[in-house]
JSON list of N, CA and C and ligand atoms in Angstrom, two decimals:
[
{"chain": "A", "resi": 30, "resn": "UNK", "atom": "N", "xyz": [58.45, -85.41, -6.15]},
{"chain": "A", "resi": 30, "resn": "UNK", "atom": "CA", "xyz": [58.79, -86.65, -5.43]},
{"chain": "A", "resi": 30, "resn": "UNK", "atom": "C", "xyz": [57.86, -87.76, -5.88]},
{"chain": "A", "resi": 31, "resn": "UNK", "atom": "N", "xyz": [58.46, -88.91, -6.51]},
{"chain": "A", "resi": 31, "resn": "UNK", "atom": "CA", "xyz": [57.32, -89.75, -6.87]},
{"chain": "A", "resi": 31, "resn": "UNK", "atom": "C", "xyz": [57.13, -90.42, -5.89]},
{"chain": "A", "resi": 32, "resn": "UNK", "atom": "N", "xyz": [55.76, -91.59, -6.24]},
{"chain": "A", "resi": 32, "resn": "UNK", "atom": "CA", "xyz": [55.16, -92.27, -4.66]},
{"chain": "A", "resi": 32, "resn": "UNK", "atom": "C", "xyz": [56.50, -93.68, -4.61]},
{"chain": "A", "resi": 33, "resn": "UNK", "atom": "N", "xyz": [57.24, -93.87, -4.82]},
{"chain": "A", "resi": 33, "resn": "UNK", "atom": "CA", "xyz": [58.08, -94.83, -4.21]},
{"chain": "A", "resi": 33, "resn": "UNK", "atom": "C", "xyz": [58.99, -94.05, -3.39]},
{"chain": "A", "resi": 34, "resn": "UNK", "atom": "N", "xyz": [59.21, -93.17, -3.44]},
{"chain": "A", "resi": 34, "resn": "UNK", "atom": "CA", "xyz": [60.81, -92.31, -2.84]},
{"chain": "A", "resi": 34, "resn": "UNK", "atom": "C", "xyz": [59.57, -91.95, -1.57]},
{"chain": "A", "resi": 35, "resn": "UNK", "atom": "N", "xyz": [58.30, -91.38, -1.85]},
{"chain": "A", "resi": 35, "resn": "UNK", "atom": "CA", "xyz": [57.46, -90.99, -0.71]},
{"chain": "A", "resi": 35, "resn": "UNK", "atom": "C", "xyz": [56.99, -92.17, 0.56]},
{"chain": "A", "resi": 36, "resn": "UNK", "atom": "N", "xyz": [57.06, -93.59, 0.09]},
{"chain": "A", "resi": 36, "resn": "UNK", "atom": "CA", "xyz": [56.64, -94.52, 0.79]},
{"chain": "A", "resi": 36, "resn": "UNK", "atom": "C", "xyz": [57.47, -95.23, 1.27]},
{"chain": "A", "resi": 37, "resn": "UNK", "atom": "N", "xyz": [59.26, -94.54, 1.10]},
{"chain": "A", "resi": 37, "resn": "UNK", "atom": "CA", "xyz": [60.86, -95.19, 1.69]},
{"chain": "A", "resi": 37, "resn": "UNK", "atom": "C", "xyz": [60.46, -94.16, 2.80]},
{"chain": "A", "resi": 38, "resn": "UNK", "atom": "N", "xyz": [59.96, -93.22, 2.51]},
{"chain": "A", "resi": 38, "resn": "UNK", "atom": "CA", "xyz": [60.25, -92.09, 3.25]},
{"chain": "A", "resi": 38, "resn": "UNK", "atom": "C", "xyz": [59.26, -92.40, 4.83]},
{"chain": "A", "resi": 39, "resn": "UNK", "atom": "N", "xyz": [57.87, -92.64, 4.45]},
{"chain": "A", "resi": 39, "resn": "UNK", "atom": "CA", "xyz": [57.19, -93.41, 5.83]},
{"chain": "A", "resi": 39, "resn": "UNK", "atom": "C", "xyz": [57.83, -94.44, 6.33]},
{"chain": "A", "resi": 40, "resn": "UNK", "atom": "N", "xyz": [58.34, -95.84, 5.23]},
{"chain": "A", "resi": 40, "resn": "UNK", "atom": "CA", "xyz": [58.77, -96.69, 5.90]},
{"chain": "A", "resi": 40, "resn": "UNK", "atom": "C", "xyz": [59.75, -96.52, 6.61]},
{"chain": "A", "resi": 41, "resn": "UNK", "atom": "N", "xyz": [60.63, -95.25, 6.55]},
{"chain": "A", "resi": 41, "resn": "UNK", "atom": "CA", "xyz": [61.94, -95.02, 7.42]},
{"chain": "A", "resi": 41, "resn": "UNK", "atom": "C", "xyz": [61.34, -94.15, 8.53]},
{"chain": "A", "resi": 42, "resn": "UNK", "atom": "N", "xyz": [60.26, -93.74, 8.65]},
{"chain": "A", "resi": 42, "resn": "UNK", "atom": "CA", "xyz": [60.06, -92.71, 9.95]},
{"chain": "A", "resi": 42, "resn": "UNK", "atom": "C", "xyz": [59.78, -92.83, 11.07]},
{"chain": "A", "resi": 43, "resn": "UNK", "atom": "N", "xyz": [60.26, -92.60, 12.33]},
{"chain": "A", "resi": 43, "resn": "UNK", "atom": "CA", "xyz": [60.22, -93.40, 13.54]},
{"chain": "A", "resi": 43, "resn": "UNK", "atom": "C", "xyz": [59.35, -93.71, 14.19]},
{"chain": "A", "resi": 44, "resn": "UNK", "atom": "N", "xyz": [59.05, -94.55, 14.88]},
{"chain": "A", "resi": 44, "resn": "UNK", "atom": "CA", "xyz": [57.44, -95.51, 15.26]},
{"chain": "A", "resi": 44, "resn": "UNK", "atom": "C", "xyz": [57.42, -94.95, 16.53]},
{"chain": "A", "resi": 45, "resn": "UNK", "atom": "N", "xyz": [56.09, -94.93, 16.64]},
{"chain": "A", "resi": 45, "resn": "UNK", "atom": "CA", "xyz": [55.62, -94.50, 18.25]},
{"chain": "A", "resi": 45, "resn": "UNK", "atom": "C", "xyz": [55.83, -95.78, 18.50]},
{"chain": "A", "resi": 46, "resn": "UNK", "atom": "N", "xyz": [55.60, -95.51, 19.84]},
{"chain": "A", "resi": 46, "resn": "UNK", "atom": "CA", "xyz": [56.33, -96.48, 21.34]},
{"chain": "A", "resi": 46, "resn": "UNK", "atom": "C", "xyz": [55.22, -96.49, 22.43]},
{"chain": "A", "resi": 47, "resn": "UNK", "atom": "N", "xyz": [54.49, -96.32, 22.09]},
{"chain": "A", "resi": 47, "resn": "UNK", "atom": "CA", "xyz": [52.98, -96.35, 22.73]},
{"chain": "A", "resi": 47, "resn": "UNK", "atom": "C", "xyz": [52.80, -97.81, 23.37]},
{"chain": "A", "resi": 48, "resn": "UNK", "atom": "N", "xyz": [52.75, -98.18, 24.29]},
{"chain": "A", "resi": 48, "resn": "UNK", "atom": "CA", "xyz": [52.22, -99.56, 25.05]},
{"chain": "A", "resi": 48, "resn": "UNK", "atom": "C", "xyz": [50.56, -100.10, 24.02]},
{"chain": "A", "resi": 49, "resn": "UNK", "atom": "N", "xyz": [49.98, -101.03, 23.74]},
{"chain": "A", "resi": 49, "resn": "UNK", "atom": "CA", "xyz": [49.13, -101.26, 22.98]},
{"chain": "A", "resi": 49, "resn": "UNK", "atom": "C", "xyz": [48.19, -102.09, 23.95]},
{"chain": "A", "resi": 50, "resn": "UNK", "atom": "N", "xyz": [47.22, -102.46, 24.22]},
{"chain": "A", "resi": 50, "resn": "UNK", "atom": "CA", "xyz": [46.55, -103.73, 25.10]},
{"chain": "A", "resi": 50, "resn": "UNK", "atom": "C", "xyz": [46.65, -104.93, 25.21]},
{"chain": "A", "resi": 51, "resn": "UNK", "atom": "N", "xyz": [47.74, -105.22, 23.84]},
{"chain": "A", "resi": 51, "resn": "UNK", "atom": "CA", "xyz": [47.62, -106.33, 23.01]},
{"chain": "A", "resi": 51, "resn": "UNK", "atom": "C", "xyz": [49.28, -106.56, 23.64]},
{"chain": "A", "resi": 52, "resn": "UNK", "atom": "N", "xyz": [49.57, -105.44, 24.11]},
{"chain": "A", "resi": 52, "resn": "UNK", "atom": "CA", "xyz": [51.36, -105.71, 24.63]},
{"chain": "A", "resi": 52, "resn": "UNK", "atom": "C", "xyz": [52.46, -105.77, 24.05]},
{"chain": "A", "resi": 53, "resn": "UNK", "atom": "N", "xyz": [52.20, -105.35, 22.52]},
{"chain": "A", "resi": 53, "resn": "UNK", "atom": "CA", "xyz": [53.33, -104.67, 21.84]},
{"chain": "A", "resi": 53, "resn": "UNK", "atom": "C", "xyz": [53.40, -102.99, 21.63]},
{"chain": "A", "resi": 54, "resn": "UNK", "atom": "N", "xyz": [53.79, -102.92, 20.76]},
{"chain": "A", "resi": 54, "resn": "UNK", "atom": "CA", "xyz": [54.10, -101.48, 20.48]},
{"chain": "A", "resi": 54, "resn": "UNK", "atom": "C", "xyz": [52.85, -100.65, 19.63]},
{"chain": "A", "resi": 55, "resn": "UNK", "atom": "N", "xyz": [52.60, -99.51, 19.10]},
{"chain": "A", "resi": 55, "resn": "UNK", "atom": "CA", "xyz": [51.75, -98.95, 18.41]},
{"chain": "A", "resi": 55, "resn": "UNK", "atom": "C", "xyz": [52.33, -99.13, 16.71]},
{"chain": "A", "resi": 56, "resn": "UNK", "atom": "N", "xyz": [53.35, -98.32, 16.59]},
{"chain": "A", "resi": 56, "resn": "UNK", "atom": "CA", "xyz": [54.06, -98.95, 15.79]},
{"chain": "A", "resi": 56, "resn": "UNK", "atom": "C", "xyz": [53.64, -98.05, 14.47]},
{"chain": "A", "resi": 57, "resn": "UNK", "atom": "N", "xyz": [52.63, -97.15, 14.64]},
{"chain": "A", "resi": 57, "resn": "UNK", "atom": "CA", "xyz": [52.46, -95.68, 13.60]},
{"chain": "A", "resi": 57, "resn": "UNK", "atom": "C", "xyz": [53.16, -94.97, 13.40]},
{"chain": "A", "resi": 58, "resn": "UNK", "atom": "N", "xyz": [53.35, -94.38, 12.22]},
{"chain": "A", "resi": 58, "resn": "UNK", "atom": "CA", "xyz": [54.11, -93.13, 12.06]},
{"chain": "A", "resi": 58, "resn": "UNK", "atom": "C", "xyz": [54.09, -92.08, 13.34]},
{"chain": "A", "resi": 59, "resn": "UNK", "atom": "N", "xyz": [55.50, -91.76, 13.62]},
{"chain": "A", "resi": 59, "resn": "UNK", "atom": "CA", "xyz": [55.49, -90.87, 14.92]},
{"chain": "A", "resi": 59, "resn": "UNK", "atom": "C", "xyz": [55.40, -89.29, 14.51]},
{"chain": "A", "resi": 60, "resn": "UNK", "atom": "N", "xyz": [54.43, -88.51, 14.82]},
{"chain": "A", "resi": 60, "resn": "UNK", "atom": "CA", "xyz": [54.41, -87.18, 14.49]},
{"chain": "A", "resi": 60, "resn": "UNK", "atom": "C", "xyz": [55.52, -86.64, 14.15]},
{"chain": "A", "resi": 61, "resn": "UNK", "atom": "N", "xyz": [55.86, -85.25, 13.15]},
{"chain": "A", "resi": 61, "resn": "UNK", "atom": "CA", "xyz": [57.05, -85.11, 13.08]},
{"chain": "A", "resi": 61, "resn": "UNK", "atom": "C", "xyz": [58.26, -84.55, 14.25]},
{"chain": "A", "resi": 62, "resn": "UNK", "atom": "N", "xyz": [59.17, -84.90, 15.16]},
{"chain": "A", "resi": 62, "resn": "UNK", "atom": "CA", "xyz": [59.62, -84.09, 16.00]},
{"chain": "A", "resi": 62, "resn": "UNK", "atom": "C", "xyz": [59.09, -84.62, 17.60]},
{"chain": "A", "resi": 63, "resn": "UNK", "atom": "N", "xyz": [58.91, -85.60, 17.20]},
{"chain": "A", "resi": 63, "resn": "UNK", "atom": "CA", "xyz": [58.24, -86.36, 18.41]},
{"chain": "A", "resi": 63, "resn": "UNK", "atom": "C", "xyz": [58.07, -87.97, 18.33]},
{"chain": "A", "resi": 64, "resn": "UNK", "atom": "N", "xyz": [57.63, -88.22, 19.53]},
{"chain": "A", "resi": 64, "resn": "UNK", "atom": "CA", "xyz": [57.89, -89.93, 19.78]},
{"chain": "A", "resi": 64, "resn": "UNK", "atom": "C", "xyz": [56.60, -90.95, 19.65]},
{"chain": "A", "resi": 65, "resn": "UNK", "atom": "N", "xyz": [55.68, -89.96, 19.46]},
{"chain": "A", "resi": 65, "resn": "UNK", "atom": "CA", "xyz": [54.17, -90.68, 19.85]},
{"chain": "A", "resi": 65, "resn": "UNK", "atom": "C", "xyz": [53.22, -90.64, 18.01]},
{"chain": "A", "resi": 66, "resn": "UNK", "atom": "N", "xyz": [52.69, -91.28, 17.57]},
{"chain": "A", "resi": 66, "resn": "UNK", "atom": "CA", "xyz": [51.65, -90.80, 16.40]},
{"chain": "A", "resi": 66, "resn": "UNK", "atom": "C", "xyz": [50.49, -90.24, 16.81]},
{"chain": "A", "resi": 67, "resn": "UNK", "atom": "N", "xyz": [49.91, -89.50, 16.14]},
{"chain": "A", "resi": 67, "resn": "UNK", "atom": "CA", "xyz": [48.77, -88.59, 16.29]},
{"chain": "A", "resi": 67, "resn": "UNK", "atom": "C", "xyz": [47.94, -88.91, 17.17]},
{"chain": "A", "resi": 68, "resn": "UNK", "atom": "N", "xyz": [47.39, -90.30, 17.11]},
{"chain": "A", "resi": 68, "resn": "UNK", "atom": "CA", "xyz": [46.41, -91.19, 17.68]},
{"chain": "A", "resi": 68, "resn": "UNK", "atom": "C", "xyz": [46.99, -90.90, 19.37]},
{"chain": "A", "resi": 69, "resn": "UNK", "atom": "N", "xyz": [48.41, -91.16, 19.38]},
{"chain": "A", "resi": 69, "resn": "UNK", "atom": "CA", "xyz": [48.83, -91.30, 20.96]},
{"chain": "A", "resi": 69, "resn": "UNK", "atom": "C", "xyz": [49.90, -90.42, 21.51]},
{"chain": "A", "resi": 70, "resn": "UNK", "atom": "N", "xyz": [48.77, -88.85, 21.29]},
{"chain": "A", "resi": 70, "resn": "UNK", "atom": "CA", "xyz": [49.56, -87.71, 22.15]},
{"chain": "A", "resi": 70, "resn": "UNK", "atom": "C", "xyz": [50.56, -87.49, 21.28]},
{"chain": "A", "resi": 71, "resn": "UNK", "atom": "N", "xyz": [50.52, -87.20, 20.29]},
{"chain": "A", "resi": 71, "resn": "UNK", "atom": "CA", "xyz": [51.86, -86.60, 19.54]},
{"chain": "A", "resi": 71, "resn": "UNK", "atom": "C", "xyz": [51.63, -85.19, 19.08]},
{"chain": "A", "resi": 72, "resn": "UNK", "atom": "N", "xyz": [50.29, -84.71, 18.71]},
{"chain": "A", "resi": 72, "resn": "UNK", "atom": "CA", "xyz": [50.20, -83.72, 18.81]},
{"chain": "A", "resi": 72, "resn": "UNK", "atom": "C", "xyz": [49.72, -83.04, 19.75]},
{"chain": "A", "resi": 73, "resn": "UNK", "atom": "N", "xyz": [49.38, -83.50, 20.50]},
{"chain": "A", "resi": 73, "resn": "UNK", "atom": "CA", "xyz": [49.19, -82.53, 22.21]},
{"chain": "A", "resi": 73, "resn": "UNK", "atom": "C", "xyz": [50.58, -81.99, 22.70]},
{"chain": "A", "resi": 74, "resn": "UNK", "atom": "N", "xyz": [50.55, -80.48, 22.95]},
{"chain": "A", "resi": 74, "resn": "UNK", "atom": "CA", "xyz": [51.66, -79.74, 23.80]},
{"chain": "A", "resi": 74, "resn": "UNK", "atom": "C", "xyz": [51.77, -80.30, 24.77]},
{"chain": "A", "resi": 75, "resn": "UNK", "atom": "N", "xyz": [51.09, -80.85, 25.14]},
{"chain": "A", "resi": 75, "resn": "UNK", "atom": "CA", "xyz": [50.85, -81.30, 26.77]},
{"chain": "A", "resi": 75, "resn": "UNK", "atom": "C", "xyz": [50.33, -80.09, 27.75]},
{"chain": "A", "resi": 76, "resn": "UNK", "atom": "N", "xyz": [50.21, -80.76, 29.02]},
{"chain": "A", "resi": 76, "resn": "UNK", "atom": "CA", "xyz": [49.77, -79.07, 29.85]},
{"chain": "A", "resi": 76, "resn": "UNK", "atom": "C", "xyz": [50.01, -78.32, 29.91]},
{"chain": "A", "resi": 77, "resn": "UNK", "atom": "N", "xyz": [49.56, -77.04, 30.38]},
{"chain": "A", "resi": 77, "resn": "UNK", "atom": "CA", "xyz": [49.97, -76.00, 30.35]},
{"chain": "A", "resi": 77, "resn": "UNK", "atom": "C", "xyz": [50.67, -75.97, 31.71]},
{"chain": "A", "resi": 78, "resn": "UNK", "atom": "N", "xyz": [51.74, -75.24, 31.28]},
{"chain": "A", "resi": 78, "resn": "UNK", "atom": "CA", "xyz": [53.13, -75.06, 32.23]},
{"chain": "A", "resi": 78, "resn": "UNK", "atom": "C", "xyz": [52.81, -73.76, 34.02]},
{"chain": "A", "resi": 79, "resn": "UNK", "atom": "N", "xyz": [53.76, -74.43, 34.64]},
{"chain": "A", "resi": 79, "resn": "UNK", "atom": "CA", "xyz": [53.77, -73.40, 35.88]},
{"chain": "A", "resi": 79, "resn": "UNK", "atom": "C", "xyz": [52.76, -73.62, 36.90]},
{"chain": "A", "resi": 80, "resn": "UNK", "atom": "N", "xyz": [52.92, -73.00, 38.08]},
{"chain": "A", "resi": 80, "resn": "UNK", "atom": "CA", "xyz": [52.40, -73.35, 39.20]},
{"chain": "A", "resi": 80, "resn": "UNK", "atom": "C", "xyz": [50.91, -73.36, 39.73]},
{"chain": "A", "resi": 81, "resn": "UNK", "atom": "N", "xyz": [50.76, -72.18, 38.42]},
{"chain": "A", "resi": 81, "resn": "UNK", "atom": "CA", "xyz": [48.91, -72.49, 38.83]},
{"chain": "A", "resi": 81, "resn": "UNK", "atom": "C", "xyz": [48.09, -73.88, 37.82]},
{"chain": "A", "resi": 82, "resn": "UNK", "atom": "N", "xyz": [48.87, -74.49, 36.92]},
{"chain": "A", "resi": 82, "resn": "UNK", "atom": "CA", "xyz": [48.28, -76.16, 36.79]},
{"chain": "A", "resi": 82, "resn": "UNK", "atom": "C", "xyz": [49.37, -76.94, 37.05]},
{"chain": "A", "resi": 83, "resn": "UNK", "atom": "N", "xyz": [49.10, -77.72, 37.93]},
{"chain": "A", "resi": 83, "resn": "UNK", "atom": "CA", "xyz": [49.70, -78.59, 38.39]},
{"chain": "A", "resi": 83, "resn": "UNK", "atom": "C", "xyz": [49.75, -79.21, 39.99]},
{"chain": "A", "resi": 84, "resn": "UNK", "atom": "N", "xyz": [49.78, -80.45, 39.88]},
{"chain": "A", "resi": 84, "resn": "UNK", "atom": "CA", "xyz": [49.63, -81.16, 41.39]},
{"chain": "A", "resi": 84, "resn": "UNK", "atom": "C", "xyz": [51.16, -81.18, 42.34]},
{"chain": "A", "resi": 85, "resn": "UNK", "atom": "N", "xyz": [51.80, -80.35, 42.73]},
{"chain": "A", "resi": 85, "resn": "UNK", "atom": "CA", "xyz": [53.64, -80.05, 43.03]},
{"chain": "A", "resi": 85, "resn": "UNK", "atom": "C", "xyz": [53.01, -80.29, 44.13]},
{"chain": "A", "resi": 86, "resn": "UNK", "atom": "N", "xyz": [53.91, -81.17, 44.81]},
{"chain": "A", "resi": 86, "resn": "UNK", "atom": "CA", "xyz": [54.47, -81.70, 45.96]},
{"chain": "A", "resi": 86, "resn": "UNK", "atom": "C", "xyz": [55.91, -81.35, 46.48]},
{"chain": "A", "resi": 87, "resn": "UNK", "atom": "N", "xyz": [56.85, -81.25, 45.64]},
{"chain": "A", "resi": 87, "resn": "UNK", "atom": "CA", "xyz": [58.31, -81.20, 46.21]},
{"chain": "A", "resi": 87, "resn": "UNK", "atom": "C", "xyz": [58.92, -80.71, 45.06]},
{"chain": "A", "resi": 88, "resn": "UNK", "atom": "N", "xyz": [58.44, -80.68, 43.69]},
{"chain": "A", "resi": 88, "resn": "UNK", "atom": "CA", "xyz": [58.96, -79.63, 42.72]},
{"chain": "A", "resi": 88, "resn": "UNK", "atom": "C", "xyz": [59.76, -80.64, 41.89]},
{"chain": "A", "resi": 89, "resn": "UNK", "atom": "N", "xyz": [59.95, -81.76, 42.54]},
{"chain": "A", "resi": 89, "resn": "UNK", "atom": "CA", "xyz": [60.48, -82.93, 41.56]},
{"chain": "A", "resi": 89, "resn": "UNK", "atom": "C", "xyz": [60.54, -82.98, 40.27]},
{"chain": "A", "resi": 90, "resn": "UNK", "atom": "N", "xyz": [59.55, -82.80, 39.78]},
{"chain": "A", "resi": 90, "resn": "UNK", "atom": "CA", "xyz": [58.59, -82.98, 38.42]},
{"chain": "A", "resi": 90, "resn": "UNK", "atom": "C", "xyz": [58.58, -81.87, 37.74]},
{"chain": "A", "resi": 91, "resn": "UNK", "atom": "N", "xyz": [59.06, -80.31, 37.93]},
{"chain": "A", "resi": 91, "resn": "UNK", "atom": "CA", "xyz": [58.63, -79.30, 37.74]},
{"chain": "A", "resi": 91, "resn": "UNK", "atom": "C", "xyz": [60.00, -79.11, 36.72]},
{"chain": "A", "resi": 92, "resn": "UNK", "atom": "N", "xyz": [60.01, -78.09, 35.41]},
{"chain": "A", "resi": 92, "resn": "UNK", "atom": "CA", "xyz": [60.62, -77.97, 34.18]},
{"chain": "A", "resi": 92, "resn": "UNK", "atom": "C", "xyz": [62.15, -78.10, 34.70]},
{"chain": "A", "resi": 93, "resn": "UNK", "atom": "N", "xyz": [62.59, -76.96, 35.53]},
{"chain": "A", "resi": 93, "resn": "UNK", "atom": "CA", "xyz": [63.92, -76.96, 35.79]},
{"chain": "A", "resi": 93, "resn": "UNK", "atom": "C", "xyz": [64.40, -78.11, 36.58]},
{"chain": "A", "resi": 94, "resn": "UNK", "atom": "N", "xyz": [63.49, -79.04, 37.68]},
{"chain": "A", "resi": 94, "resn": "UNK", "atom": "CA", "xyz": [64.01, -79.75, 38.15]},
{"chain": "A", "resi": 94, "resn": "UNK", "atom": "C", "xyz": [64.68, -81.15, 37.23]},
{"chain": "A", "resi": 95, "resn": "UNK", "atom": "N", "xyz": [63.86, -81.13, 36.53]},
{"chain": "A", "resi": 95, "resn": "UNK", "atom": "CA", "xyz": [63.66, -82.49, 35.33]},
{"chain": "A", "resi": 95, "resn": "UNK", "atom": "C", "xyz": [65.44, -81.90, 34.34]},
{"chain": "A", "resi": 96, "resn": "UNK", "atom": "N", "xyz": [65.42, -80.74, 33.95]},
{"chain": "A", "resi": 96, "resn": "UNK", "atom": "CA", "xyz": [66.12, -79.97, 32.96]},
{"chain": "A", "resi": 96, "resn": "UNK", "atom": "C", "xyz": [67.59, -80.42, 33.96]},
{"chain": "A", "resi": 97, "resn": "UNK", "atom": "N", "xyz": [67.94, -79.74, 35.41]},
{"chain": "A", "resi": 97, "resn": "UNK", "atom": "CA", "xyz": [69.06, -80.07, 35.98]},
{"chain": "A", "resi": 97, "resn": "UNK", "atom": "C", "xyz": [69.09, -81.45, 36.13]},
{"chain": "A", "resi": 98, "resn": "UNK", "atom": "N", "xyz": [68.17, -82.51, 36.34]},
{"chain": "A", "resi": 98, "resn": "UNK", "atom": "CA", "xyz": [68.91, -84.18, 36.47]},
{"chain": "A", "resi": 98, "resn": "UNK", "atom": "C", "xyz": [69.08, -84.22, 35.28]},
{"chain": "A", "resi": 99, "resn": "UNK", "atom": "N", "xyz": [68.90, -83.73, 33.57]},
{"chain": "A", "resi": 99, "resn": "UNK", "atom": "CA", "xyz": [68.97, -84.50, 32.27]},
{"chain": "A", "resi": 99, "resn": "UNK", "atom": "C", "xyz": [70.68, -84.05, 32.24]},
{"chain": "A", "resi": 100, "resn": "UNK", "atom": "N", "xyz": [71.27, -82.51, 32.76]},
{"chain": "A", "resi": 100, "resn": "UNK", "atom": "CA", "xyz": [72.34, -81.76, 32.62]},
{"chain": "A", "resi": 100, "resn": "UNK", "atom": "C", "xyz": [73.30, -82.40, 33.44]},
{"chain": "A", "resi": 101, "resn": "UNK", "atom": "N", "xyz": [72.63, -83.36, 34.65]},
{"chain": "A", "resi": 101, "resn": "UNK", "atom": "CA", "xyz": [73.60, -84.07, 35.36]},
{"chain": "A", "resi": 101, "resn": "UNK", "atom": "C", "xyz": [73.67, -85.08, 35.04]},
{"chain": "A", "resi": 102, "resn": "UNK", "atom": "N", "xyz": [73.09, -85.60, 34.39]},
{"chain": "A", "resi": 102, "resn": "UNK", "atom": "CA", "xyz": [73.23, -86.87, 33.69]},
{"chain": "A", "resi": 102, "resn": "UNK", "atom": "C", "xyz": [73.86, -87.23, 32.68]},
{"chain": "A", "resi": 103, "resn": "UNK", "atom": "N", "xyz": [73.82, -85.63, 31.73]},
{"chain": "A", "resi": 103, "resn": "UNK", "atom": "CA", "xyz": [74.95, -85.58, 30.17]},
{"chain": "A", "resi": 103, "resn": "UNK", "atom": "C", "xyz": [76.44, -85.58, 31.01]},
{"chain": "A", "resi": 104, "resn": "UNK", "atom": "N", "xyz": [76.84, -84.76, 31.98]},
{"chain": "A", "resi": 104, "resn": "UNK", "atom": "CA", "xyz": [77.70, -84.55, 32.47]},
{"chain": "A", "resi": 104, "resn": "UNK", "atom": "C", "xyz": [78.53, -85.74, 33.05]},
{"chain": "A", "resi": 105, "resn": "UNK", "atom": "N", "xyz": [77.91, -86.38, 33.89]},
{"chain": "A", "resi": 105, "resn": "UNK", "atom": "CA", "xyz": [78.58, -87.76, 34.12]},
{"chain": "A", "resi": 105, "resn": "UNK", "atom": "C", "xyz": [78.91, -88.73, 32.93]},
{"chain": "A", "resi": 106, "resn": "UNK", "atom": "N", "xyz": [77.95, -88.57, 32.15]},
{"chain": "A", "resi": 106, "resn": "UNK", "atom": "CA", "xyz": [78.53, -89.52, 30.98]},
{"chain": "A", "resi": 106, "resn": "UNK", "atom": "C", "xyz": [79.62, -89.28, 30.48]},
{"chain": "A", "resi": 107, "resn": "UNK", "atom": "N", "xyz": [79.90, -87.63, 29.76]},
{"chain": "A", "resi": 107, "resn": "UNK", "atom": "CA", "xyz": [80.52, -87.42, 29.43]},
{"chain": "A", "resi": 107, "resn": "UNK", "atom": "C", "xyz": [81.96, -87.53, 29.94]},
{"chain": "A", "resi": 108, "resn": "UNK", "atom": "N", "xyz": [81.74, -87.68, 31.59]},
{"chain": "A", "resi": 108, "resn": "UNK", "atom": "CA", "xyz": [83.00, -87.71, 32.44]},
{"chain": "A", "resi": 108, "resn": "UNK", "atom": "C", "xyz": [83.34, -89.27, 32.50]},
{"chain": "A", "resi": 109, "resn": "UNK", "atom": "N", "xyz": [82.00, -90.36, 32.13]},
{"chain": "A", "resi": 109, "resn": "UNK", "atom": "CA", "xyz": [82.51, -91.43, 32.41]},
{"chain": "A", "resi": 109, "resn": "UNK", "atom": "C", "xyz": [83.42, -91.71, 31.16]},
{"chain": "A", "resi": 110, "resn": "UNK", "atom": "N", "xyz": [83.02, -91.34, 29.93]},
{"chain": "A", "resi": 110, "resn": "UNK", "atom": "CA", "xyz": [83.72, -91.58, 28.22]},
{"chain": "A", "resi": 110, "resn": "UNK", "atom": "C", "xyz": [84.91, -91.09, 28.36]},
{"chain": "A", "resi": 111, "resn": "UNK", "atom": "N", "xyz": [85.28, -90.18, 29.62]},
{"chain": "A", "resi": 111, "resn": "UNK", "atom": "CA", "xyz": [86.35, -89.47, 29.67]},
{"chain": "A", "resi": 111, "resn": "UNK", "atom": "C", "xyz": [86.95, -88.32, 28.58]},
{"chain": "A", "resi": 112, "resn": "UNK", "atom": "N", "xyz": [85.91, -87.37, 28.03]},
{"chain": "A", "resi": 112, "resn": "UNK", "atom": "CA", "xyz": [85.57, -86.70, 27.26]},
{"chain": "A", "resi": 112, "resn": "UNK", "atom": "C", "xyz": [85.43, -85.65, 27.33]},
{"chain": "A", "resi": 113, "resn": "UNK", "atom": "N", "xyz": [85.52, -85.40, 28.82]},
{"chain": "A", "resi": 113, "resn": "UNK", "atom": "CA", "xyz": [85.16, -84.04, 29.10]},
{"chain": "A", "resi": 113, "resn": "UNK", "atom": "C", "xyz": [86.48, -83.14, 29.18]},
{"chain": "A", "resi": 114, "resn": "UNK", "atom": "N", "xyz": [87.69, -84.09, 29.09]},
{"chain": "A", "resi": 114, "resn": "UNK", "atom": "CA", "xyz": [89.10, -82.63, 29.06]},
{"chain": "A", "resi": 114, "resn": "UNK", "atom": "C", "xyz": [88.73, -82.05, 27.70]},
{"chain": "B", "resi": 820, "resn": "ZN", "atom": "ZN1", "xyz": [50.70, -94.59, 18.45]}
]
């Protein structure tokens, strides 16, 4: 791969979305498979999962709850596009 085909290839890769102080965007290369660049949480898993870390109040926030509003949310769309027969 020579370095021009390699430097289409950064300039096309999707920008983190990071808030900045300055009040735009971050605007770095976004890790691969993710939304953030290195600098801002892109390679952090994030926490560790399940009930012994975490601050749960009502379970709102918790994997499956988040997972069923994203499944009700594809679902209505799909019913609003009228797509779903
Ligand atoms: Zn960033």
């Amino acid at each position: 791969m020579n370095q021009d085909t390699r430097l289409n290839h950064l300039r096309g890769s999707p920008r983190c979305g990071a808030k900045t102080r300055a009040g735009g965007q971050c605007q770095c290369p976004a890790v691969r498979g993710r939304t953030r660049c290195r600098i801002h949480g892109g390679l952090s898993p994030g926490a560790p999962r399940g009930a012994g870390n975490g601050n749960f109040k009502d379970g709102y926030w918790t994997t499956e709850a988040t997972e069923e509003r994203k499944w009700v949310r594809r679902a209505l769309e799909r019913y609003a596009k009228g797509t779903d027969q």
